[in-house]
Short mmCIF file of C-alpha atoms in Angstrom, two decimals:
data_model
loop_
_atom_site.label_atom_id
_atom_site.label_comp_id
_atom_site.label_asym_id
_atom_site.label_seq_id
_atom_site.Cartn_x
_atom_site.Cartn_y
_atom_site.Cartn_z
CA MET M 15 -4.41 -2.15 -17.92
CA PHE M 16 -0.62 -1.45 -18.02
CA VAL M 17 -0.84 1.60 -16.39
CA PHE M 18 -3.25 0.43 -13.76
CA ILE M 19 -0.80 -2.58 -12.65
CA SER M 20 2.05 -0.03 -12.87
CA ALA M 21 0.21 2.11 -10.34
CA VAL M 22 -0.53 -0.22 -8.23
CA LEU M 23 2.80 -1.61 -7.97
CA LEU M 24 4.30 1.60 -7.41
CA LEU M 25 2.16 2.08 -4.44
CA ALA M 26 2.69 -1.16 -3.09
CA CYS M 27 6.84 -0.26 -3.20
CA TYR M 28 5.84 3.11 -1.80
CA GLN M 29 3.83 1.97 1.04
CA SER M 30 6.34 -0.64 2.03
CA PHE M 31 8.95 2.00 2.20
CA CYS M 32 6.79 4.01 4.23
CA LYS M 33 6.06 0.87 6.86
CA LEU M 34 9.91 0.26 7.17
CA SER M 35 10.13 4.01 8.45
CA LEU M 36 8.26 2.47 11.57
CA CYS M 37 11.42 0.57 12.18
CA SER M 38 14.62 1.23 13.58
CA TRP M 39 17.77 1.42 11.02
CA ARG M 40 18.89 -1.85 12.03
CA TRP M 41 15.86 -3.54 10.30
CA ILE M 42 15.88 -0.99 7.34
CA PHE M 43 19.40 -1.49 6.10
CA PRO M 44 18.98 -5.42 5.70
CA GLU M 45 15.82 -4.89 3.84
CA ALA M 46 17.88 -2.31 1.57
CA ALA M 47 20.58 -5.35 1.08
CA LEU M 48 17.91 -7.86 0.16
CA LEU M 49 16.46 -5.20 -2.59
CA LEU M 50 20.17 -4.64 -3.66
CA ALA M 51 20.38 -8.43 -4.25
CA LEU M 52 17.10 -9.22 -5.68
CA PRO M 53 17.53 -8.37 -9.34
CA TRP M 54 20.67 -10.03 -9.43
CA PHE M 55 19.00 -13.51 -8.76
CA PHE M 56 16.20 -13.13 -11.42
CA GLU M 57 18.58 -11.27 -14.16
CA ALA M 58 18.90 -14.53 -16.38
CA ARG M 59 15.14 -15.39 -16.19
CA LEU M 60 13.70 -12.03 -16.67
CA ALA M 61 16.37 -11.48 -19.66
CA ASN M 62 14.96 -14.61 -21.48
CA THR M 63 11.26 -13.52 -21.15
CA SER M 64 9.70 -10.98 -23.21
CA MET M 65 7.44 -8.27 -21.93
CA LEU M 66 4.09 -9.83 -23.54
CA GLU M 67 4.68 -12.99 -21.82
CA PHE M 68 5.28 -11.35 -18.63
CA ASN M 69 2.25 -8.93 -19.17
CA THR M 70 0.05 -11.96 -20.29
CA ALA M 71 0.67 -13.99 -17.30
CA LEU M 72 0.37 -11.09 -14.83
CA THR M 73 -2.73 -9.75 -16.24
CA SER M 74 -4.76 -12.94 -16.24
CA PRO M 75 -8.03 -12.61 -14.11
CA GLU M 76 -6.89 -15.50 -11.70
CA THR M 77 -3.35 -13.92 -11.37
CA LEU M 78 -4.90 -10.57 -10.54
CA GLN M 79 -7.70 -12.05 -8.12
CA ASN M 80 -5.48 -14.34 -6.10
CA TYR M 81 -2.69 -10.97 -5.52
CA CYS M 82 -5.10 -8.51 -5.17
CA ALA M 83 -7.03 -10.70 -2.42
CA VAL M 84 -3.72 -11.29 -0.35
CA ILE M 85 -3.02 -7.69 -0.72
CA VAL M 86 -6.41 -6.79 0.54
CA ILE M 87 -6.15 -9.08 3.39
CA GLN M 88 -2.72 -7.71 4.44
CA GLU M 89 -3.86 -4.08 4.25
CA LEU M 90 -6.81 -4.71 5.95
CA PHE M 91 -5.54 -6.31 8.91
CA THR M 92 -2.68 -3.48 8.67
CA LEU M 93 -5.23 -1.08 9.29
CA VAL M 94 -7.04 -3.01 12.12
CA VAL M 95 -4.00 -3.76 14.00
CA GLY M 96 -2.29 -0.54 13.39
CA PHE M 97 -4.79 1.79 15.06
CA SER M 98 -4.52 -0.69 18.01
CA LEU M 99 -0.96 -0.09 18.24
CA LEU M 100 -1.20 3.92 17.57
CA ASN M 101 -3.64 3.82 20.66
CA ASP M 102 -0.87 1.59 22.67
CA CYS M 103 1.51 4.31 21.34
CA VAL M 104 -0.54 7.29 22.57
CA GLU M 105 -1.04 5.85 25.83
CA ARG M 106 2.19 5.04 26.57
CA GLN M 107 3.18 8.45 25.68
CA SER M 108 0.72 9.92 27.78
CA ASP M 109 0.83 7.77 30.89
CA PRO M 110 4.40 5.89 30.78
CA GLU M 111 3.85 4.72 34.52
CA LYS M 112 0.66 3.09 33.85
CA TYR M 113 2.09 1.36 30.81
CA GLN M 114 4.89 -0.32 32.52
CA CYS M 115 2.56 -1.45 35.20
CA LYS M 116 1.03 -3.79 32.47
CA PRO M 117 1.75 -7.57 32.47
CA PRO M 118 4.95 -8.54 30.50
CA TRP M 119 2.91 -10.78 27.92
CA GLN M 120 0.80 -7.67 26.87
CA ARG M 121 3.68 -5.54 26.51
CA ILE M 122 5.10 -8.32 24.35
CA VAL M 123 1.78 -8.58 22.50
CA ASN M 124 1.79 -4.61 21.54
CA GLN M 125 5.46 -5.18 20.01
CA LEU M 126 4.68 -8.15 18.17
CA LYS M 127 1.92 -5.75 16.38
CA TYR M 128 4.79 -4.33 14.53
CA LEU M 129 4.81 -7.22 12.36
CA VAL M 130 1.72 -6.21 10.70
CA PHE M 131 3.99 -3.40 9.02
CA LEU M 132 5.93 -5.89 7.19
CA PRO M 133 6.77 -4.99 3.48
CA SER M 134 3.92 -5.49 1.13
CA VAL M 135 3.82 -8.97 -0.82
CA LEU M 136 3.90 -7.10 -3.90
CA LEU M 137 7.35 -5.11 -3.17
CA PRO M 138 9.67 -7.84 -4.92
CA GLY M 139 6.99 -7.84 -7.93
CA GLY M 140 7.59 -4.07 -8.20
CA VAL M 141 10.92 -4.34 -8.56
CA LEU M 142 11.19 -7.39 -10.86
CA TYR M 143 8.54 -5.38 -13.08
CA SER M 144 10.52 -2.38 -13.22
CA GLN M 145 13.83 -4.64 -14.16
CA MET M 146 11.64 -6.35 -16.85
CA TYR M 147 10.46 -2.92 -18.10
CA LEU M 148 13.92 -1.65 -18.47
CA PHE M 149 15.20 -4.74 -20.44
CA ASN M 150 12.44 -4.29 -23.02
CA HIS M 151 12.63 -0.40 -23.59
CA PHE M 152 16.23 0.47 -23.35
CA PRO M 153 17.91 -2.40 -25.60
CA GLU M 154 20.96 -0.27 -26.29
CA LEU M 155 22.07 -0.81 -22.82
CA SER M 156 23.06 -4.25 -21.61
CA PHE M 157 21.36 -6.48 -19.16
CA ARG M 158 24.05 -6.04 -16.42
CA THR M 159 23.90 -2.48 -16.78
CA LEU M 160 20.23 -2.21 -16.27
CA THR M 161 20.38 -4.71 -13.24
CA ILE M 162 23.20 -2.30 -11.61
CA ILE M 163 20.82 0.51 -12.12
CA VAL M 164 17.72 -1.50 -10.72
CA SER M 165 19.92 -3.03 -7.67
CA VAL M 166 20.84 0.31 -6.61
CA SER M 167 17.99 2.56 -7.23
CA ALA M 168 15.53 0.34 -5.03
CA PRO M 169 17.62 0.31 -2.11
CA ALA M 170 18.16 4.15 -2.48
CA LEU M 171 14.50 4.64 -2.80
CA LEU M 172 13.57 2.50 0.48
CA LEU M 173 16.25 4.82 2.37
CA THR M 174 15.02 7.96 0.96
CA VAL M 175 11.56 7.45 1.96
CA SER M 176 12.08 5.72 5.15
CA GLY M 177 14.35 8.50 6.23
CA SER M 178 12.21 11.39 4.78
CA LEU M 179 9.35 10.12 7.14
CA LYS M 180 11.80 9.77 10.00
CA LEU M 181 12.68 13.53 9.52
CA LEU M 182 9.17 14.98 8.85
CA TYR M 183 7.49 12.81 11.77
CA ASN M 184 9.62 12.63 14.70
CA ARG M 185 7.10 11.39 16.91
CA LEU M 186 6.37 7.31 16.49
CA ASN M 187 2.45 7.83 16.64
CA SER M 188 2.52 10.74 13.97
CA ARG M 189 4.40 8.25 11.66
CA ILE M 190 2.03 5.31 12.34
CA LEU M 191 -1.20 7.74 11.64
CA ALA M 192 0.80 8.82 8.04
CA VAL M 193 1.49 5.09 7.09
CA LEU M 194 -2.28 4.06 8.13
CA HIS M 195 -3.63 7.24 5.94
CA ALA M 196 -1.41 5.76 3.05
CA GLU M 197 -3.01 2.46 3.49
CA TYR M 198 -6.38 3.72 1.49
CA PHE M 199 -4.15 4.78 -1.48
CA LEU M 200 -2.94 1.07 -2.14
CA LEU M 201 -6.00 -0.77 -0.79
CA LEU M 202 -8.67 0.88 -3.20
CA PRO M 203 -6.81 0.35 -6.54
CA ALA M 204 -5.98 -3.34 -5.20
CA ILE M 205 -9.79 -3.79 -4.71
CA PHE M 206 -10.79 -2.75 -8.23
CA LEU M 207 -7.93 -4.03 -10.28
CA PRO M 208 -9.64 -7.40 -10.86
CA VAL M 209 -12.77 -6.00 -11.64
CA ALA M 210 -11.03 -3.58 -14.15
CA ALA M 211 -9.55 -6.43 -15.70
CA THR M 212 -12.69 -8.67 -16.49
CA ALA M 213 -15.37 -5.75 -16.29
CA GLU M 214 -17.74 -4.73 -19.32
CA LEU M 215 -19.52 -1.64 -18.45
CA LEU M 216 -21.14 -1.81 -22.18
CA PRO M 217 -23.01 -4.66 -23.47
CA ASP M 218 -23.05 -5.68 -27.04
CA LYS M 219 -24.12 -3.00 -29.49
CA GLU M 220 -26.80 -5.19 -30.89
CA THR M 221 -28.41 -5.41 -27.33
CA ALA M 222 -26.82 -2.45 -25.50
CA ASP M 223 -28.96 0.01 -23.54
CA TRP M 224 -27.11 3.08 -23.63
CA GLN M 225 -28.93 4.52 -20.67
CA ALA M 226 -28.10 1.69 -18.27
CA PRO M 227 -24.61 2.70 -17.50
CA LEU M 228 -25.81 6.57 -17.06
CA GLN M 229 -28.34 5.52 -15.05
CA LEU M 230 -26.17 3.47 -12.92
CA THR M 231 -23.27 6.62 -12.82
CA GLY M 232 -26.42 8.79 -11.82
CA TYR M 233 -27.34 6.44 -8.82
CA THR M 234 -24.12 6.28 -7.69
CA LEU M 235 -23.49 10.18 -7.82
CA ALA M 236 -26.52 10.80 -6.12
CA PHE M 237 -25.83 8.12 -3.49
CA THR M 238 -22.25 9.70 -2.85
CA ILE M 239 -23.77 13.19 -2.38
CA ILE M 240 -26.29 12.19 -0.15
CA CYS M 241 -23.95 10.33 2.20
CA THR M 242 -21.51 13.23 1.81
CA ILE M 243 -24.37 15.74 3.20
CA ILE M 244 -25.50 13.39 5.79
CA ILE M 245 -21.68 13.10 7.22
CA TYR M 246 -21.06 16.79 7.04
CA LEU M 247 -24.54 17.36 8.84
CA TYR M 248 -23.85 15.19 11.65
CA ASN M 249 -20.15 16.81 12.21
CA LYS M 250 -21.89 19.88 12.62
CA LYS M 251 -24.23 18.80 15.08
CA GLN M 252 -21.32 17.37 16.90
CA ARG M 253 -19.51 20.62 16.90
CA ARG M 254 -22.42 22.36 18.12
CA LYS M 255 -22.62 19.98 21.05
CA LYS M 256 -18.99 20.39 21.83
CA CYS M 257 -19.13 24.35 21.87
CA LEU M 258 -22.30 24.05 24.22
CA LEU M 259 -20.55 21.91 26.52
#
């Protein structure tokens, strides 16, 4: 469970940094400043909390369900509005005159769509979790030293990831598409994290039916293979139609 939660927090931080690459540097630098200050506000509280208490509170089913529900809603909303924004961006680049002819309120709405690319709600939690982890695994170092390391590393990673995406994808629509594709890597673990915390694949040994998990796995595998074949044949048929046309 520790690895699963750490992976989700790491993906949430990475996804947040990718989202900020869609903004100009005047918005990225204030976000980096906030991350720089965040570890200092919670240093005393984290120093007086044990990792066991922290993990117990974090891994409770109620906490996971609440946080993961918020993440799923936020990321699904990002996908829906993000593809709409991508369409607007492509339209503006392909036909600027038509885009300028749109009513002012519609252009304002298109600009407001960028609000869906706000950082994940788990970004502060990921920073504080890494700070708590360092406090408990490097006792030879002082709390102040570890706080400095976290407060410097978090903004540095933000600037590095955001700047790298700006360099790799010069066009805005390419960056939007890359961010939307990366959404799935955070969305899928967030969906299954509460299930992993409470699920029991095998029942008690006294009443266990060892064939049930195998049957469930077989059905899932067969369904996946069938869907893959259907999608492949459909795409192949569509390509043939385009070639004939």
